[in-house]
CSV table of C-alpha atoms in Angstrom, one decimal:
chain,number,residue,atom,x,y,z
A,63,ILE,CA,1.8,-25.4,14.7
A,64,SER,CA,1.2,-28.6,16.8
A,65,SER,CA,-1.6,-31.0,15.8
A,66,ASN,CA,-3.4,-30.0,19.0
A,67,SER,CA,-4.9,-27.1,17.1
A,68,ALA,CA,-7.7,-27.9,14.3
A,69,VAL,CA,-5.5,-28.4,11.4
A,70,THR,CA,-7.7,-29.8,8.5
A,71,THR,CA,-7.2,-29.6,4.7
A,72,THR,CA,-10.1,-27.0,4.4
A,73,SER,CA,-9.2,-24.7,6.7
A,74,LEU,CA,-5.3,-24.7,6.5
A,75,THR,CA,-4.6,-25.5,2.8
A,76,ALA,CA,-7.3,-22.8,1.5
A,77,ILE,CA,-4.6,-20.3,2.9
A,78,PHE,CA,-1.2,-22.0,3.0
A,79,SER,CA,0.1,-23.9,0.3
A,80,ASN,CA,3.7,-25.9,-0.2
A,81,ARG,CA,4.3,-26.3,-4.1
A,82,PHE,CA,8.2,-25.7,-4.3
A,83,SER,CA,11.4,-26.0,-2.9
A,84,SER,CA,13.1,-23.3,-0.9
A,85,ARG,CA,15.7,-22.1,-3.8
A,86,THR,CA,13.3,-22.3,-6.7
A,87,SER,CA,10.0,-20.9,-5.1
A,88,ALA,CA,9.9,-17.8,-7.3
A,89,ASN,CA,9.4,-20.1,-10.3
A,90,HIS,CA,5.9,-21.6,-9.0
A,91,TRP,CA,4.2,-18.7,-8.2
A,92,ASP,CA,1.3,-16.6,-10.6
A,93,PRO,CA,1.8,-13.0,-9.7
A,94,TYR,CA,-1.7,-12.5,-11.0
A,95,GLN,CA,-3.0,-15.3,-8.8
A,96,SER,CA,-5.8,-14.1,-5.7
A,97,LEU,CA,-4.3,-10.1,-5.9
A,98,PRO,CA,-6.3,-7.9,-3.7
A,99,ASP,CA,-8.7,-5.3,-5.3
A,100,SER,CA,-5.9,-2.5,-4.1
A,101,PHE,CA,-3.6,-4.3,-6.9
A,102,ARG,CA,-5.8,-3.1,-9.6
A,103,HIS,CA,-4.6,0.2,-10.6
A,104,LEU,CA,-1.2,-0.2,-9.7
A,105,TYR,CA,1.7,0.4,-12.1
A,106,SER,CA,4.2,-2.4,-13.0
A,107,GLN,CA,7.7,-1.8,-14.8
A,108,SER,CA,10.7,-4.0,-14.9
A,109,LEU,CA,13.6,-3.0,-12.8
A,110,THR,CA,15.7,-2.5,-15.9
A,111,ASP,CA,13.2,-0.3,-17.6
A,112,PHE,CA,12.6,1.4,-14.2
A,113,ARG,CA,16.4,2.3,-13.9
A,114,ARG,CA,16.7,3.4,-17.5
A,115,ASN,CA,13.8,5.7,-17.3
A,116,CYS,CA,15.2,7.4,-14.2
A,117,LYS,CA,18.3,8.2,-15.7
A,118,GLN,CA,16.7,9.4,-18.8
A,119,GLY,CA,14.2,11.4,-17.1
A,120,MET,CA,16.7,13.4,-15.1
A,121,SER,CA,18.9,13.9,-17.8
A,122,HIS,CA,16.1,15.3,-20.0
A,123,TYR,CA,15.2,17.7,-17.3
A,124,ILE,CA,18.7,18.9,-16.8
A,125,LYS,CA,19.2,19.5,-20.3
A,126,ASN,CA,15.8,21.1,-21.5
A,127,SER,CA,15.4,23.0,-18.4
A,128,PRO,CA,16.1,27.0,-18.4
A,129,GLU,CA,18.7,28.2,-16.3
A,130,CYS,CA,18.3,28.9,-12.9
A,131,ALA,CA,17.5,32.7,-12.5
A,132,VAL,CA,17.4,32.5,-8.8
A,133,ASN,CA,20.4,32.1,-6.5
A,134,ALA,CA,19.7,30.3,-3.2
A,135,GLY,CA,18.8,32.6,-0.4
A,136,LYS,CA,17.2,35.1,-2.7
A,137,ARG,CA,13.5,36.2,-1.9
A,138,ILE,CA,10.8,35.3,-4.7
A,139,THR,CA,7.3,35.5,-5.2
A,140,ILE,CA,5.3,32.6,-6.3
A,141,CYS,CA,1.9,33.1,-8.1
A,142,ILE,CA,-0.5,30.1,-8.5
A,143,GLU,CA,-3.7,30.4,-10.3
A,144,ASN,CA,-7.3,29.1,-9.6
A,145,PHE,CA,-6.1,28.1,-5.9
A,146,PRO,CA,-8.7,27.6,-3.4
A,147,VAL,CA,-8.6,30.4,-0.7
A,148,ASN,CA,-9.5,27.7,2.3
A,149,LYS,CA,-6.3,25.4,0.9
A,150,ALA,CA,-4.2,28.4,0.9
A,151,ALA,CA,-5.1,29.2,4.8
A,152,ILE,CA,-3.8,25.7,5.4
A,153,LEU,CA,-0.4,26.4,3.9
A,154,TYR,CA,0.4,29.4,6.1
A,155,ASP,CA,1.1,27.0,9.1
A,156,ARG,CA,3.2,24.7,7.3
A,157,VAL,CA,7.1,25.3,7.6
A,158,PRO,CA,8.9,25.0,5.1
A,159,LEU,CA,6.9,24.9,2.2
A,160,ILE,CA,8.1,22.8,-0.5
A,161,LEU,CA,7.3,23.2,-4.3
A,162,SER,CA,8.6,20.2,-6.9
A,163,GLY,CA,7.8,19.2,-10.3
A,164,LEU,CA,7.2,15.7,-11.1
A,165,LEU,CA,9.4,13.5,-13.4
A,166,PRO,CA,7.8,11.3,-15.9
A,167,GLU,CA,5.5,8.6,-13.8
A,168,GLU,CA,5.8,10.2,-10.5
A,169,GLU,CA,2.2,10.4,-10.6
A,170,LYS,CA,1.5,7.0,-10.6
A,171,MET,CA,0.7,4.6,-7.8
A,172,SER,CA,2.7,1.5,-7.2
A,173,LEU,CA,3.9,-0.9,-4.4
A,174,LEU,CA,7.0,0.9,-3.1
A,175,HIS,CA,10.1,-0.5,-1.3
A,176,ALA,CA,12.6,0.9,1.2
A,177,ALA,CA,16.0,-0.5,2.4
A,178,LEU,CA,16.1,0.0,6.3
A,179,THR,CA,19.4,0.8,7.8
A,180,GLY,CA,18.6,1.1,11.4
A,181,LEU,CA,19.1,4.0,13.9
A,182,GLN,CA,21.6,6.0,11.6
A,183,HIS,CA,20.2,9.9,11.2
A,184,THR,CA,17.5,9.4,14.1
A,185,MET,CA,17.0,10.9,17.4
A,186,TYR,CA,17.7,7.6,19.3
A,187,ASP,CA,20.3,6.6,21.2
A,188,PRO,CA,21.0,2.9,20.9
A,189,SER,CA,23.5,3.0,24.1
A,190,ALA,CA,20.6,4.6,26.2
A,191,GLN,CA,19.6,1.9,28.6
A,192,ASP,CA,16.5,3.1,30.1
A,193,TYR,CA,14.9,3.3,26.6
A,194,PRO,CA,14.4,-0.1,24.6
A,195,GLY,CA,14.5,1.5,21.5
A,196,PRO,CA,11.9,2.0,18.7
A,197,LEU,CA,9.7,-0.8,17.4
A,198,LEU,CA,7.8,-0.7,14.0
A,199,GLU,CA,4.9,-3.6,13.5
A,200,SER,CA,4.0,-4.5,10.2
A,201,LYS,CA,0.7,-3.5,8.9
A,202,HIS,CA,0.6,-0.6,11.2
A,203,SER,CA,0.2,3.1,10.2
A,204,MET,CA,3.6,4.6,9.6
A,205,ALA,CA,4.6,8.1,8.3
A,206,PHE,CA,7.2,8.0,5.2
A,207,GLN,CA,9.0,10.8,4.2
A,208,VAL,CA,10.4,9.6,0.5
A,209,GLY,CA,12.2,12.3,-1.1
A,210,PHE,CA,10.2,15.5,-0.6
A,211,ARG,CA,6.7,13.6,0.1
A,212,ARG,CA,5.8,12.8,3.2
A,213,TYR,CA,2.2,10.7,3.7
A,214,ARG,CA,1.1,7.9,6.0
A,215,ALA,CA,0.7,4.4,4.8
A,216,ARG,CA,0.5,1.2,6.6
A,217,GLY,CA,3.7,-0.6,5.5
A,218,MET,CA,4.8,-4.3,5.7
A,219,LEU,CA,8.2,-5.6,7.1
A,220,TYR,CA,10.1,-8.2,5.4
A,221,THR,CA,13.5,-9.5,5.0
A,222,ASP,CA,15.2,-9.8,1.9
A,223,LEU,CA,17.0,-12.9,0.9
A,224,PRO,CA,20.3,-12.9,-0.5
A,225,TYR,CA,20.2,-16.1,-2.7
A,226,GLY,CA,18.2,-18.1,-4.1
A,227,SER,CA,15.3,-15.3,-4.5
A,228,GLU,CA,15.0,-14.5,-7.8
A,229,GLY,CA,13.4,-16.6,-10.8
A,230,ALA,CA,11.9,-15.9,-14.4
A,231,LEU,CA,8.1,-16.9,-14.6
A,232,ARG,CA,6.8,-16.6,-18.2
A,233,VAL,CA,2.9,-15.4,-17.9
A,234,PRO,CA,0.5,-14.3,-20.7
A,235,SER,CA,-0.3,-10.9,-21.2
A,236,VAL,CA,-1.8,-8.5,-23.6
A,237,ASN,CA,0.1,-6.3,-25.9
A,238,GLU,CA,-1.9,-3.1,-27.0
A,239,ASN,CA,0.7,-2.6,-29.9
A,240,LEU,CA,-0.6,-5.6,-32.0
A,241,PRO,CA,-3.9,-5.9,-34.1
A,242,ASN,CA,-6.7,-7.1,-31.9
A,243,GLN,CA,-4.7,-7.0,-28.7
A,244,GLU,CA,-3.4,-10.5,-29.1
A,245,ARG,CA,-2.0,-12.3,-25.9
A,246,VAL,CA,1.7,-12.8,-25.8
A,247,MET,CA,4.1,-14.7,-23.3
A,248,GLU,CA,5.9,-12.2,-21.1
A,249,THR,CA,9.0,-13.0,-19.2
A,250,ILE,CA,9.0,-11.5,-15.3
A,251,GLN,CA,12.0,-11.8,-13.0
A,252,GLN,CA,10.3,-12.5,-9.7
A,253,ARG,CA,12.0,-12.0,-6.2
A,254,ARG,CA,11.3,-13.7,-3.4
A,255,ALA,CA,11.0,-12.2,0.4
A,256,THR,CA,9.9,-13.6,3.8
A,257,TYR,CA,7.4,-11.8,5.9
A,258,SER,CA,8.3,-10.1,9.0
A,259,LYS,CA,6.3,-9.4,11.9
A,260,ASP,CA,8.2,-6.5,13.7
A,261,TYR,CA,11.3,-4.5,13.3
A,262,ASN,CA,13.8,-3.0,15.9
A,263,PRO,CA,16.7,-0.9,14.5
A,264,SER,CA,18.6,-1.0,17.5
A,265,SER,CA,19.1,-4.8,17.3
A,266,SER,CA,21.9,-6.3,15.9
A,267,GLU,CA,20.7,-8.9,13.9
A,268,GLY,CA,22.0,-9.6,10.9
A,269,LYS,CA,19.2,-9.5,8.4
A,270,ASN,CA,18.3,-7.2,5.7
A,271,TYR,CA,15.2,-5.7,6.7
A,272,CYS,CA,13.1,-3.7,4.2
A,273,VAL,CA,9.5,-2.1,4.0
A,274,ALA,CA,6.7,-2.4,1.3
A,275,HIS,CA,3.9,0.2,1.2
A,276,TYR,CA,1.3,1.7,-1.3
A,277,GLY,CA,2.8,5.0,-2.6
A,278,PHE,CA,3.2,7.4,-5.6
A,279,ILE,CA,6.4,6.5,-7.5
A,280,THR,CA,9.5,8.5,-6.7
A,281,HIS,CA,12.6,8.2,-8.7
A,282,ILE,CA,15.9,6.5,-7.3
A,283,PRO,CA,18.2,7.5,-5.7
A,284,SER,CA,16.0,8.5,-2.9
A,285,PRO,CA,16.4,8.7,0.9
A,286,VAL,CA,13.6,7.2,2.9
A,287,PHE,CA,12.8,8.1,6.3
A,288,VAL,CA,10.2,6.1,8.5
A,289,LEU,CA,8.5,8.0,11.3
A,290,SER,CA,6.1,6.8,14.1
A,291,HIS,CA,3.6,8.9,16.2
A,292,THR,CA,4.8,8.2,19.8
A,293,ASN,CA,4.7,10.1,22.7
A,294,VAL,CA,7.3,12.7,23.6
A,295,LEU,CA,8.7,13.0,27.0
A,296,CYS,CA,8.9,16.5,28.7
A,297,SER,CA,11.8,17.9,30.6
A,298,GLY,CA,10.2,16.8,33.8
A,299,GLY,CA,10.0,13.3,32.8
A,300,SER,CA,6.0,13.4,32.2
A,301,ILE,CA,4.6,12.3,28.8
A,302,GLY,CA,3.6,15.3,26.5
A,303,SER,CA,1.9,15.2,23.2
A,304,ARG,CA,2.2,12.6,20.5
A,305,GLN,CA,4.4,13.5,17.6
A,306,ASP,CA,5.9,11.9,14.5
A,307,ILE,CA,9.5,11.2,15.2
A,308,VAL,CA,12.0,9.4,12.7
A,309,VAL,CA,12.7,5.9,14.1
A,310,THR,CA,14.7,4.6,11.0
A,311,ALA,CA,16.3,5.5,7.5
A,312,GLY,CA,16.9,4.0,4.3
A,313,ARG,CA,16.8,4.5,0.7
A,314,ALA,CA,14.2,3.9,-2.1
A,315,LEU,CA,14.4,0.9,-4.0
A,316,ALA,CA,12.4,0.5,-7.4
A,317,PRO,CA,8.8,-0.3,-7.1
A,318,ASP,CA,7.8,-3.9,-7.5
A,319,PRO,CA,4.1,-5.4,-7.2
A,320,HIS,CA,5.6,-8.8,-8.5
A,321,LEU,CA,7.6,-9.1,-5.4
A,322,LEU,CA,6.7,-12.3,-3.4
A,323,ILE,CA,6.5,-11.5,0.2
A,324,LEU,CA,6.0,-15.1,2.0
A,325,LYS,CA,4.7,-15.9,5.5
A,326,LYS,CA,5.7,-19.2,6.6
A,327,ARG,CA,3.9,-21.8,8.8
A,328,ARG,CA,5.5,-25.2,10.0
A,329,LEU,CA,3.9,-28.4,10.8
A,330,ILE,CA,5.6,-30.7,13.3
A,331,GLY,CA,5.1,-34.2,13.8
A,332,LYS,CA,6.3,-36.9,16.4
A,333,ILE,CA,8.3,-40.0,15.4
A,334,TYR,CA,6.3,-43.1,17.0
A,335,LYS,CA,8.1,-45.9,15.1
A,336,VAL,CA,11.5,-46.2,13.5
A,337,HIS,CA,12.9,-49.1,11.0
A,338,GLN,CA,16.0,-48.1,9.6
A,339,LYS,CA,14.7,-45.8,6.9
A,340,SER,CA,11.1,-46.2,7.5
A,341,ALA,CA,9.2,-44.6,10.2
A,342,VAL,CA,5.4,-43.9,11.6
A,343,ILE,CA,4.8,-40.3,11.8
A,344,ARG,CA,1.9,-39.2,14.3
A,345,ARG,CA,0.6,-35.8,15.4
A,346,MET,CA,1.0,-33.9,12.3
A,347,PHE,CA,-2.6,-34.3,10.6
A,348,MET,CA,-5.9,-34.9,12.3
A,349,ASP,CA,-7.3,-37.4,9.8
A,350,ASP,CA,-6.5,-39.5,6.6
A,351,GLN,CA,-8.0,-37.1,4.2
A,352,ASP,CA,-5.2,-34.2,5.0
A,353,VAL,CA,-2.6,-37.5,4.6
A,354,LYS,CA,-3.9,-37.7,1.4
A,355,TYR,CA,-3.7,-34.2,0.3
A,356,PHE,CA,0.0,-33.9,1.6
A,357,GLU,CA,1.6,-36.9,0.5
A,358,LYS,CA,3.4,-35.3,-2.4
A,359,ILE,CA,5.2,-32.5,-0.2
A,360,GLU,CA,8.7,-33.1,0.8
A,361,LEU,CA,9.4,-34.2,4.5
A,362,ARG,CA,12.3,-33.0,6.4
A,363,THR,CA,13.5,-33.6,10.1
A,364,LEU,CA,15.5,-31.3,12.3
A,365,ARG,CA,18.6,-33.1,11.6
A,366,GLY,CA,18.4,-32.3,7.7
A,367,VAL,CA,17.1,-35.9,6.8
A,368,LYS,CA,14.7,-35.6,3.7
A,369,GLY,CA,11.7,-38.1,3.2
A,370,ARG,CA,8.1,-38.5,1.5
A,371,ILE,CA,5.0,-39.9,2.7
A,372,LEU,CA,4.4,-43.4,1.6
A,373,LYS,CA,0.8,-44.4,3.1
A,374,SER,CA,-2.0,-43.2,5.7
A,375,ILE,CA,-2.6,-45.4,8.6
A,376,GLY,CA,-5.5,-45.4,10.1
A,377,THR,CA,-8.1,-42.6,10.3
A,378,HIS,CA,-6.4,-40.4,12.9
A,379,GLY,CA,-3.8,-38.9,10.6
A,380,ALA,CA,-0.9,-40.9,11.1
A,381,PHE,CA,1.1,-42.2,8.1
A,382,LYS,CA,4.1,-44.1,7.4
A,383,ALA,CA,6.9,-42.4,5.7
A,384,LYS,CA,10.4,-43.2,4.2
A,385,PHE,CA,13.4,-41.2,4.2
A,386,SER,CA,16.7,-40.7,2.5
A,387,ASP,CA,18.9,-41.7,6.0
A,388,VAL,CA,18.2,-43.5,9.0
A,389,VAL,CA,16.0,-41.1,11.3
A,390,GLN,CA,16.4,-41.2,15.1
A,391,GLN,CA,13.7,-41.8,17.2
A,392,HIS,CA,13.9,-38.1,19.2
A,393,ASP,CA,14.2,-36.4,16.1
A,394,LYS,CA,11.1,-34.1,14.6
A,395,VAL,CA,9.5,-34.3,11.2
A,396,TYR,CA,7.9,-31.3,9.7
A,397,ILE,CA,6.8,-29.7,6.4
A,398,ASP,CA,6.7,-25.9,5.4
A,399,LEU,CA,3.5,-24.2,4.4
A,400,TYR,CA,3.5,-20.6,2.7
A,401,LYS,CA,1.1,-17.9,2.0
A,402,ARG,CA,1.8,-14.9,-0.1
A,403,VAL,CA,0.8,-11.6,1.8
A,404,PHE,CA,-0.1,-8.1,0.8
A,405,PRO,CA,0.4,-4.6,2.3
A,406,PRO,CA,-3.3,-3.8,3.7
A,407,SER,CA,-5.2,-0.9,1.8
A,408,TYR,CA,-4.0,2.4,0.4
A,409,LEU,CA,-2.5,5.7,1.9
A,410,CYS,CA,-3.8,6.6,5.4
A,411,GLU,CA,-5.6,9.8,5.6
């Protein structure tokens, strides 16, 4: 973002903020601040408890379930009581029909995550030169096949960070087991990720892409397939009907509503005058009020030199800064602003 656009304190800082360093960002965000209405009824559980419940639920099901009296391939008859006739007519056209029971917590809604693995187990050929490959865009409608469930949702893509992405945050919570529901301090392990606008499974970028969406919890491990509603080419080369085609596969991760998915914006300024480790910066802010608001944020240059704002000069956004090393006249000074983003709405109809 350059100073040519109307960057003001009221328009920009109301959305983006900078109050942390890149390695300790998870320790400075309140997970319950400015949450959308869709987070009101989401189920939340720690990663350790969720993995333990998945293991205990599966072992309890295997131990207490009756022995299977029907072998694979044998014809059976299933009787369902109080089932509407109009609903039964819809099931006749759906093949195959999957009947499954639910393990504990699988009927609850949460923010689901899946790690994408690219074009494996899909119908696309990465070596084909006449086809650019599938492209998934964030916050667009996608079809998800998570285990035995298939539904449509608006997924949001992000890249998981390999290091510096975890932090412990202590927040007040209500303990229902204590008398009068006393408020206690709860420790939440937070992870940080970077928002991604789109994802091309055929690209060879060395990033770990994931997708977040609202859905019903499914115990892990479980495979995930992402389908896109695209046009299908006929044998003659003409465009046929639109169908859901698998564009990428992956594996389900533990649900985590507290994951910090951050969108970054960068303000860049130009060095006007240099004197040893001091410099005058212009074209980063619009007026002196912006300089006063951002004066506590750490400055950086493209060459890796750190600095801080000393004072404002004039009323047009210029300011004096001091750096940890000598800066060059042709270098650029910038600050990074961050905003937490969320997947839009619930399941698509």
